[in-house]
Amino acid sequence: MQVLKNGLEGLKDGAEFDLVVIGAGGAGLSAAVFAAIDGAKVLVVERTEFVGGTTAWSAGTTWVPGTHHAAKVNPSDTLANVTTYLNHAVGTQAPAALRDAFLKYGAEAVAKIEAQTPVRFRPYPKHPDYISDLPGSTLNGRALEPVPFDGRLLGELFPLLRPPIPEFTVLGGMMVDRTDINHLLAMTKSWPSFKHSVSILWRHLRDRLSHARGTRLVMGNALVGHLLHALSKQGTATLALKTSVDALERDDKGRVVAVRLSSATGKARVLAKHGVVLASGGFNRDPVLRAEKLPGIPAEWCPAAPGHTGEAQALARGLGAVEGQGAQSPAFWAPVSLRQRADGSTAVFPHFVMDRAKPGMITVNQAGARFVNESTSYHLFALGMQAAQQAVPAYLVADAKALRQYGMGMVRPGGKGLAPFLTDGYLTEGASLDALAHKLGISAEGLAQAVADNNAFAQTGVDTQFQRGVTAYQQNIGDTAAGGRNPNLGAMSEGPYYAVKLYPGDIGAAQGLQTNEHAQVLNAKGQAIDGLYAVGNDMNSIMGGVYPAPGITIGPGLVFAHAAARHALAGSTLLGSNP
């Protein structure tokens, strides 16, 4: 693979490629890999200095039902079950034909990339669908995770991989996933946990002798590492960083055949013999579209990577492309907390699973009252914040025991080192609930009642207000080891009490360009714009703005990247005549 680290320096004007991919996130890299392993000459254009996009900051979970991995943990699952589940969860909020195509070709996409590249996945032992009380849902087998990746395999390409969010690492750049965290917390209580913890700690100490951060990559960094490694093995691939797309050009038949690019080191017009794939990440950093689609939600609350400015989508709309309609929401959401870093930047921390669903914690609005099931999915939680009264910001509240056990956002478990968080206001402490309410400026009576109700529910195991802990998904992100009647409920009785402010943060675009089952971009008449494809968050979500399971952005991104590459190259001497 040829890498142009400083824009277009070294790329000839008029250079010809079989496929041009705009964006080097998970979906864009996948499209490039699928095309390159079939022999295509591929150019990947990335506007930032890093590869990976938001995928590199994510958990890397890849939801693709029906793969050969599923049989290892859930052999009784069927695509018919998945269809039933998605029909109930998504319904008419997105075209069923696209869901059918996703399910039809999902297993093939995963099998191909694993058979022909070093990319590897494994099934989660237990990772329930998010709306697990719906027919057709399951506890495992559909969600895959990338196996940990050794960043040293990338050699000089390793610094090009977008580093993880610092607050998601420990000890100066050591990545950890949920399995690692559980082992680290139990390393003095269990021999297997001790061995696992010592192994990753020793690896990290060795890494820091020669690298700026740990090279044992997990979650989204691992997935991007796998994809970049796979692409680097392809001599027909070129990666251009720090490069923007200025125009898409069509021939006299209306087919997209060329792309005009610019960078600090020059401009170039490149030919795209078999098409252009848009994978630029969606609209979330476009100030105009953001104001239109996400009113009242500042960009500062968005925890996604910085590259998705919406410019590529705007170029497509200029060619007649249209956006999908009818979704539950134009974006996917998570509650986030904010903290200013020492360098002046803002850390935006998404509260996915590690705290808010745990016993001994509740979330209240500015009246001190609960307004949402704290153990629901992060998407529904953040939508609930926006729908409720006086819930932006909301307050995640815990007693001292829960804080020690689970941490709160950027505050690590253990209850140590709280002073900096208290000093800068990220964490608020009160010797009593009344004192905490006073510091937060919320109703003391409301908070006292909310805690009293929670404590009563913890005794019975039944939350009569919001039915917390009634589904398999909710129970899975609770704490069964806490010993309560309900893994999501626990008494709050040990002072002092703590709170962290929460805001609704958009974690990615759900509304994008309307496409067909081949990922071809469609115009207002439903006709394909020849030579133009969209994948990832540039493609209108097949889930219709619903978040039915973990990894429902990355999974379809991978599968439709395969579909786009296959269709674009169909009929060429590379693939023959069968799409």
PDB file of C-alpha atoms in Angstrom, residues 112-219:
ATOM      1  CA  LYS A 112     -14.839 -13.445   3.003  1.00  0.00           C
ATOM      2  CA  ILE A 113     -12.892 -10.867   4.962  1.00  0.00           C
ATOM      3  CA  GLU A 114     -11.733 -13.499   7.454  1.00  0.00           C
ATOM      4  CA  ALA A 115     -10.792 -15.997   4.745  1.00  0.00           C
ATOM      5  CA  GLN A 116      -8.809 -13.566   2.601  1.00  0.00           C
ATOM      6  CA  THR A 117      -7.308 -11.133   5.149  1.00  0.00           C
ATOM      7  CA  PRO A 118      -5.920 -11.250   8.712  1.00  0.00           C
ATOM      8  CA  VAL A 119      -9.119  -9.626  10.069  1.00  0.00           C
ATOM      9  CA  ARG A 120     -10.610 -11.769  12.837  1.00  0.00           C
ATOM     10  CA  PHE A 121     -13.812 -11.647  14.885  1.00  0.00           C
ATOM     11  CA  ARG A 122     -15.161 -13.675  17.789  1.00  0.00           C
ATOM     12  CA  PRO A 123     -18.644 -13.946  19.286  1.00  0.00           C
ATOM     13  CA  TYR A 124     -19.512 -12.448  22.641  1.00  0.00           C
ATOM     14  CA  PRO A 125     -20.464 -15.175  25.126  1.00  0.00           C
ATOM     15  CA  LYS A 126     -23.394 -12.989  26.186  1.00  0.00           C
ATOM     16  CA  HIS A 127     -24.411  -9.751  24.520  1.00  0.00           C
ATOM     17  CA  PRO A 128     -28.212  -9.410  24.341  1.00  0.00           C
ATOM     18  CA  ASP A 129     -30.143  -7.457  21.782  1.00  0.00           C
ATOM     19  CA  TYR A 130     -31.051  -4.105  23.312  1.00  0.00           C
ATOM     20  CA  ILE A 131     -34.829  -4.444  23.142  1.00  0.00           C
ATOM     21  CA  SER A 132     -34.680  -7.965  24.477  1.00  0.00           C
ATOM     22  CA  ASP A 133     -38.357  -8.208  25.395  1.00  0.00           C
ATOM     23  CA  LEU A 134     -39.378  -8.168  21.709  1.00  0.00           C
ATOM     24  CA  PRO A 135     -40.100 -11.390  19.782  1.00  0.00           C
ATOM     25  CA  GLY A 136     -37.076 -12.773  17.977  1.00  0.00           C
ATOM     26  CA  SER A 137     -34.489 -11.198  20.262  1.00  0.00           C
ATOM     27  CA  THR A 138     -31.598 -13.239  21.538  1.00  0.00           C
ATOM     28  CA  LEU A 139     -28.915 -13.168  24.220  1.00  0.00           C
ATOM     29  CA  ASN A 140     -25.876 -13.844  22.050  1.00  0.00           C
ATOM     30  CA  GLY A 141     -24.448 -14.902  18.716  1.00  0.00           C
ATOM     31  CA  ARG A 142     -25.317 -11.852  16.634  1.00  0.00           C
ATOM     32  CA  ALA A 143     -22.814  -9.402  18.132  1.00  0.00           C
ATOM     33  CA  LEU A 144     -19.184 -10.019  17.159  1.00  0.00           C
ATOM     34  CA  GLU A 145     -16.086  -8.313  18.495  1.00  0.00           C
ATOM     35  CA  PRO A 146     -12.680  -7.968  16.859  1.00  0.00           C
ATOM     36  CA  VAL A 147     -10.036 -10.086  18.516  1.00  0.00           C
ATOM     37  CA  PRO A 148      -7.314  -7.977  20.193  1.00  0.00           C
ATOM     38  CA  PHE A 149      -4.813  -6.714  17.649  1.00  0.00           C
ATOM     39  CA  ASP A 150      -1.053  -6.318  17.997  1.00  0.00           C
ATOM     40  CA  GLY A 151      -0.376  -2.775  16.823  1.00  0.00           C
ATOM     41  CA  ARG A 152       3.293  -3.631  16.302  1.00  0.00           C
ATOM     42  CA  LEU A 153       2.246  -5.472  13.132  1.00  0.00           C
ATOM     43  CA  LEU A 154       1.500  -2.084  11.563  1.00  0.00           C
ATOM     44  CA  GLY A 155       5.108  -0.963  11.859  1.00  0.00           C
ATOM     45  CA  GLU A 156       5.467   2.641  10.688  1.00  0.00           C
ATOM     46  CA  LEU A 157       1.717   2.797  10.033  1.00  0.00           C
ATOM     47  CA  PHE A 158       0.873   2.486  13.746  1.00  0.00           C
ATOM     48  CA  PRO A 159       0.994   6.265  14.414  1.00  0.00           C
ATOM     49  CA  LEU A 160      -1.605   6.753  11.666  1.00  0.00           C
ATOM     50  CA  LEU A 161      -4.227   4.862  13.689  1.00  0.00           C
ATOM     51  CA  ARG A 162      -6.513   7.253  15.562  1.00  0.00           C
ATOM     52  CA  PRO A 163      -5.627   6.943  19.263  1.00  0.00           C
ATOM     53  CA  PRO A 164      -8.437   5.946  21.641  1.00  0.00           C
ATOM     54  CA  ILE A 165     -10.197   8.491  23.828  1.00  0.00           C
ATOM     55  CA  PRO A 166      -7.666   9.092  26.651  1.00  0.00           C
ATOM     56  CA  GLU A 167     -10.332   8.652  29.314  1.00  0.00           C
ATOM     57  CA  PHE A 168     -10.953   5.129  27.989  1.00  0.00           C
ATOM     58  CA  THR A 169      -7.347   4.119  28.698  1.00  0.00           C
ATOM     59  CA  VAL A 170      -5.340   3.561  31.867  1.00  0.00           C
ATOM     60  CA  LEU A 171      -1.690   3.966  32.841  1.00  0.00           C
ATOM     61  CA  GLY A 172      -0.877   6.395  30.067  1.00  0.00           C
ATOM     62  CA  GLY A 173      -2.388   4.742  27.021  1.00  0.00           C
ATOM     63  CA  MET A 174      -3.194   1.118  27.891  1.00  0.00           C
ATOM     64  CA  MET A 175      -6.421   0.066  26.229  1.00  0.00           C
ATOM     65  CA  VAL A 176      -8.807  -2.122  28.229  1.00  0.00           C
ATOM     66  CA  ASP A 177     -12.145  -3.672  27.366  1.00  0.00           C
ATOM     67  CA  ARG A 178     -14.866  -4.934  29.691  1.00  0.00           C
ATOM     68  CA  THR A 179     -13.133  -8.290  30.135  1.00  0.00           C
ATOM     69  CA  ASP A 180      -9.888  -6.563  31.104  1.00  0.00           C
ATOM     70  CA  ILE A 181     -11.651  -4.220  33.531  1.00  0.00           C
ATOM     71  CA  ASN A 182     -13.351  -7.102  35.295  1.00  0.00           C
ATOM     72  CA  HIS A 183     -10.037  -8.939  35.637  1.00  0.00           C
ATOM     73  CA  LEU A 184      -8.230  -5.835  36.897  1.00  0.00           C
ATOM     74  CA  LEU A 185     -10.890  -5.233  39.541  1.00  0.00           C
ATOM     75  CA  ALA A 186     -10.669  -8.861  40.660  1.00  0.00           C
ATOM     76  CA  MET A 187      -6.897  -9.382  40.346  1.00  0.00           C
ATOM     77  CA  THR A 188      -6.422  -9.735  44.119  1.00  0.00           C
ATOM     78  CA  LYS A 189      -9.380 -12.093  44.446  1.00  0.00           C
ATOM     79  CA  SER A 190      -8.900 -14.578  41.604  1.00  0.00           C
ATOM     80  CA  TRP A 191      -5.865 -16.423  40.218  1.00  0.00           C
ATOM     81  CA  PRO A 192      -7.120 -16.279  36.571  1.00  0.00           C
ATOM     82  CA  SER A 193      -7.771 -12.539  36.992  1.00  0.00           C
ATOM     83  CA  PHE A 194      -4.343 -12.046  38.524  1.00  0.00           C
ATOM     84  CA  LYS A 195      -2.647 -13.832  35.612  1.00  0.00           C
ATOM     85  CA  HIS A 196      -4.651 -11.906  33.011  1.00  0.00           C
ATOM     86  CA  SER A 197      -3.969  -8.568  34.708  1.00  0.00           C
ATOM     87  CA  VAL A 198      -0.244  -9.171  35.111  1.00  0.00           C
ATOM     88  CA  SER A 199      -0.015 -10.231  31.465  1.00  0.00           C
ATOM     89  CA  ILE A 200      -1.566  -7.059  30.046  1.00  0.00           C
ATOM     90  CA  LEU A 201       0.212  -4.794  32.541  1.00  0.00           C
ATOM     91  CA  TRP A 202       3.604  -6.296  31.697  1.00  0.00           C
ATOM     92  CA  ARG A 203       2.860  -6.001  27.974  1.00  0.00           C
ATOM     93  CA  HIS A 204       2.007  -2.324  28.434  1.00  0.00           C
ATOM     94  CA  LEU A 205       5.177  -1.593  30.401  1.00  0.00           C
ATOM     95  CA  ARG A 206       7.254  -3.121  27.610  1.00  0.00           C
ATOM     96  CA  ASP A 207       5.310  -1.172  24.987  1.00  0.00           C
ATOM     97  CA  ARG A 208       6.029   2.151  26.639  1.00  0.00           C
ATOM     98  CA  LEU A 209       9.760   1.621  26.209  1.00  0.00           C
ATOM     99  CA  SER A 210       9.370   2.058  22.462  1.00  0.00           C
ATOM    100  CA  HIS A 211       5.872   3.430  21.758  1.00  0.00           C
ATOM    101  CA  ALA A 212       3.857   6.485  22.750  1.00  0.00           C
ATOM    102  CA  ARG A 213       0.996   4.225  23.860  1.00  0.00           C
ATOM    103  CA  GLY A 214       0.128   0.592  24.299  1.00  0.00           C
ATOM    104  CA  THR A 215       0.183  -1.603  21.201  1.00  0.00           C
ATOM    105  CA  ARG A 216      -2.269  -4.199  22.518  1.00  0.00           C
ATOM    106  CA  LEU A 217      -5.382  -2.889  20.818  1.00  0.00           C
ATOM    107  CA  VAL A 218      -8.941  -3.833  21.751  1.00  0.00           C
ATOM    108  CA  MET A 219     -12.458  -2.775  20.753  1.00  0.00           C
TER     109      MET A 219
END
